[in-house]
Short mmCIF file of C-alpha atoms and ligand atoms in Angstrom, two decimals:
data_model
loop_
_atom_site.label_atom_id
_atom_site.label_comp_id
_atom_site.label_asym_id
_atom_site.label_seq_id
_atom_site.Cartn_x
_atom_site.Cartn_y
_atom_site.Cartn_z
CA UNK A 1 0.75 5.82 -19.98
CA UNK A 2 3.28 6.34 -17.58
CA UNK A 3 5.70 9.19 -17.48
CA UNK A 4 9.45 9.06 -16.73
CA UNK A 5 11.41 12.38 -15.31
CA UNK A 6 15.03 12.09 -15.31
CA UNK A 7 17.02 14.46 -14.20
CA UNK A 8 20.76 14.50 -14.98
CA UNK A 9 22.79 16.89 -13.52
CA UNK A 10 20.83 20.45 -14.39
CA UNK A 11 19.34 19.24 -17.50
CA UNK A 12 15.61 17.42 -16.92
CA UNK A 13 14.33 14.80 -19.83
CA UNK A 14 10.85 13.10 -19.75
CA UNK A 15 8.84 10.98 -21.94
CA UNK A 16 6.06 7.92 -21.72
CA UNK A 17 6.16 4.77 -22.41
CA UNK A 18 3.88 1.68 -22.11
CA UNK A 19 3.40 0.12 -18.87
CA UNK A 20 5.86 -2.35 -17.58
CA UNK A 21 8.40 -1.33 -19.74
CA UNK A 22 12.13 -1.33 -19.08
CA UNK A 23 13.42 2.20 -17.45
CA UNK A 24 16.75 1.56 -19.04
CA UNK A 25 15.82 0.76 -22.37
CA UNK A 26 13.15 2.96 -22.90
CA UNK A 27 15.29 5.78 -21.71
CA UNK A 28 18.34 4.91 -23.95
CA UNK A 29 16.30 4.32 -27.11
CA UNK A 30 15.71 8.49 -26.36
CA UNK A 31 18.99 9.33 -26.30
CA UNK A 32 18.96 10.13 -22.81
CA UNK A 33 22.36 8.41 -21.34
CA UNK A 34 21.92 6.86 -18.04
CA UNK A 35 25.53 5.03 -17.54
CA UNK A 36 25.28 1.29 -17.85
CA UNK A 37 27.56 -1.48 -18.72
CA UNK A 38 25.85 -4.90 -17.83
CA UNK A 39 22.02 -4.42 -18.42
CA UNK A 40 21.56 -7.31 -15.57
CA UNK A 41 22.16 -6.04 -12.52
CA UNK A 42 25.76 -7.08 -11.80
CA UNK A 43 27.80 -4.03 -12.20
CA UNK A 44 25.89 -1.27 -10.00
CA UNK A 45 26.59 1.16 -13.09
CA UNK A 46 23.04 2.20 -14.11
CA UNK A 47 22.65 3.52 -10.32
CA UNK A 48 19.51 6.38 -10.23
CA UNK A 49 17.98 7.70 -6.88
CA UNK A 50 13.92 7.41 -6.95
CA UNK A 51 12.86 11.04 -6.48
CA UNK A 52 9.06 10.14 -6.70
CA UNK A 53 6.56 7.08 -7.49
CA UNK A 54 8.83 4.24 -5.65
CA UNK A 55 5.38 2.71 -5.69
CA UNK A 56 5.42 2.52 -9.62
CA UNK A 57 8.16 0.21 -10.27
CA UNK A 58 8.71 -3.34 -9.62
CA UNK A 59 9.90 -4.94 -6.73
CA UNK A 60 13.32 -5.16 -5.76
CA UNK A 61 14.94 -8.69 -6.67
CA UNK A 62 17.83 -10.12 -4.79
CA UNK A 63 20.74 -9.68 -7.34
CA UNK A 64 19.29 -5.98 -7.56
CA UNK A 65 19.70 -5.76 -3.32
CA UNK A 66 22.71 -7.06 -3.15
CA UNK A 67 24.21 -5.49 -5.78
CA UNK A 68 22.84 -1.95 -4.08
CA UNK A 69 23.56 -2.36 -0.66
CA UNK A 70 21.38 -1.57 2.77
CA UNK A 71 23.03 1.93 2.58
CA UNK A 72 22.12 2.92 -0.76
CA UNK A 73 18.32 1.05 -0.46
CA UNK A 74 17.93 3.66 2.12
CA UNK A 75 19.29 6.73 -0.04
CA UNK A 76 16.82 5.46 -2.48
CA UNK A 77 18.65 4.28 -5.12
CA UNK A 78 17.85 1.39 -7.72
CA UNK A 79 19.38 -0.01 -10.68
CA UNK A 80 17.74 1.59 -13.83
CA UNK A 81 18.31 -1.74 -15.73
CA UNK A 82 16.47 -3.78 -13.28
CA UNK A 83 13.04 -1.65 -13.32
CA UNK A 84 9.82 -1.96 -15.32
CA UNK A 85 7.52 1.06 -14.58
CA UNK A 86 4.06 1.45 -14.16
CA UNK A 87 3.54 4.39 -13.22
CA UNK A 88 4.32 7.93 -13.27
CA UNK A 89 8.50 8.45 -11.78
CA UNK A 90 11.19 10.89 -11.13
CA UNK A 91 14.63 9.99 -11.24
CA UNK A 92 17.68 11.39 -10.66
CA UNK A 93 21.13 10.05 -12.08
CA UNK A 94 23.88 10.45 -9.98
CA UNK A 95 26.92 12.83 -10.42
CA UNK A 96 30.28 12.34 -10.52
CA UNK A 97 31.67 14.32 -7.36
CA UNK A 98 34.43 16.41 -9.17
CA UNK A 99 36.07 17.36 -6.17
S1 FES B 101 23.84 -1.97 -16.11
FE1 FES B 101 24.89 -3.22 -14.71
S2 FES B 101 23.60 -3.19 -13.00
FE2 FES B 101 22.46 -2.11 -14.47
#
């Protein structure tokens, strides 16, 4: 069963969930807010940077690309509503820069 890290801000939340499951979803359903607004890969809100296990989560789709940019591809982010894992991942959930 895989296991899901997120780290928001200084706080860190895990848990499992079946394989193929929704990152998104299954981390919502926990009470563990990851910002979202469209669940379909339009808005670029549920943005997370891939810490660890890039290998463990499906493939990028097109909408998901273009939605995300070269720039941020490279910086390792994906949309959290776009990803079914299968495998063990960190994440990280991005911070509002204050100043
Ligand atoms: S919630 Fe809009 S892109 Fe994921």
């Amino acid at each position: 069963m895989p296991q899901v890290d997120i780290k928001i801000g200084t706080q860190e939340k895990s848990f499992q969930c079946d394989e193929g499951e929704n990152l998104l979803y299954e981390a919502t359903t926990r009470s563990i807010m990851i910002p979202f607004n469209c669940t379909s890969g339009r808005c670029g809100t549920c943005r997370v940077r891939i810490l660890e296990g890039r290998e463990n989560l499906s493939e990028m789709g097109d909408r998901e690309a273009l939605r995300l940019g070269d720039e941020q591809i490279e910086k390792g982010f994906r949309l959290a509503c776009q990803l079914a894992v299968y495998g063990d991942v960190q994440v990280e959930v991005p911070q509002p820069k204050l100043y």
